[in-house]
Coordinates of C-alpha atoms in Angstrom, one line a residue:
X1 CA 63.2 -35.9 -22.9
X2 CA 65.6 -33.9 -25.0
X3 CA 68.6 -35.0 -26.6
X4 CA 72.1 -32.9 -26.6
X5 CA 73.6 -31.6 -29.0
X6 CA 77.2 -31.1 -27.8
X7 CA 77.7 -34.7 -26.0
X8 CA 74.9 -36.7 -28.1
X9 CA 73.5 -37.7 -24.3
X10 CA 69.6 -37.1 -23.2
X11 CA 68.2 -35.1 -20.6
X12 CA 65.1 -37.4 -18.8
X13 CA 63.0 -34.7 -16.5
X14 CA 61.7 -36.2 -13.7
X15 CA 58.3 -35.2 -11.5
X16 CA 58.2 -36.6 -8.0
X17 CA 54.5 -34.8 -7.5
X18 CA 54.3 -36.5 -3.9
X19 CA 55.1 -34.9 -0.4
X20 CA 57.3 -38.1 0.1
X21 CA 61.0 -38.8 -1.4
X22 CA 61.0 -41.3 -4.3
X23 CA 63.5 -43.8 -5.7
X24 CA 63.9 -44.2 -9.6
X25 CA 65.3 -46.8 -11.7
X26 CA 66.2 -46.0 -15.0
X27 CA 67.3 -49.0 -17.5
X28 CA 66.6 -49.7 -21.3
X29 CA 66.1 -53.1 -23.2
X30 CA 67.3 -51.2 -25.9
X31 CA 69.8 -49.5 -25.3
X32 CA 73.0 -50.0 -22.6
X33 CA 73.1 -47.3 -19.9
X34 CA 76.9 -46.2 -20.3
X35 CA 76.8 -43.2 -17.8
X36 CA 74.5 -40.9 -15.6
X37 CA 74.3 -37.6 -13.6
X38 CA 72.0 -35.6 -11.4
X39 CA 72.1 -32.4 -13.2
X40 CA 70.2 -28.7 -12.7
X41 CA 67.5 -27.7 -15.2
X42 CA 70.3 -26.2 -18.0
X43 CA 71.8 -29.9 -17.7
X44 CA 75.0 -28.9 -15.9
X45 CA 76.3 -31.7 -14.0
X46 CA 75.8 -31.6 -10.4
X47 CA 76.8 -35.2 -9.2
X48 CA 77.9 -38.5 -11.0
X49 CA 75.7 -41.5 -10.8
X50 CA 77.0 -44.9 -10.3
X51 CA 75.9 -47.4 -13.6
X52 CA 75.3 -51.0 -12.7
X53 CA 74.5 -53.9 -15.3
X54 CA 72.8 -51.0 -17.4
X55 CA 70.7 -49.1 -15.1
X56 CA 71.1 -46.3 -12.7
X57 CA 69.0 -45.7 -9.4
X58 CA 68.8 -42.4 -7.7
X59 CA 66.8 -40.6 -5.0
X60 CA 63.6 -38.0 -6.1
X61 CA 63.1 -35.4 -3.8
X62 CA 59.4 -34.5 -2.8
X63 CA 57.6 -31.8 -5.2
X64 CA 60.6 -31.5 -7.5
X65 CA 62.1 -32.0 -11.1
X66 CA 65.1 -33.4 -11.1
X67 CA 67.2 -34.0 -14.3
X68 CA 69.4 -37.3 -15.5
X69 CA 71.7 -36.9 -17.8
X70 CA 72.3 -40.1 -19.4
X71 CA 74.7 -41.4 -22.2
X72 CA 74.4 -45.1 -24.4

């Protein structure tokens, strides 16, 4: 987890540690999802993520990190 500086959004780093693909759901009780992206390890935006009723969903490629950018 690490928080931005420039666009007050967090970075959530991701393990899928299995030879399979994975889905994730992200969602907070706390907090409302506002947006999300797929982004590379620096947190530069490679693909927009739909948001729905708070929580975004998105594929985990096997034995990879993958990165979320996510604002509230």
């Amino acid at each position: 987890l690490h928080i931005t500086q420039d666009d007050d959004a967090m970075l959530l780093r991701l393990l899928n540690a299995s030879d399979e693909p994975q889905t994730a759901t992200i969602k907070s009780d706390l907090l409302q999802i506002k947006s999300a992206a797929q982004c590379d390890l620096f947190g530069n935006v490679d693909e927009t993520l739909n948001v729905r009723d708070g929580a975004v969903t998105f594929g985990l490629p096997p034995r990879r990190i993958s990165v979320l950018k996510v604002t509230f």
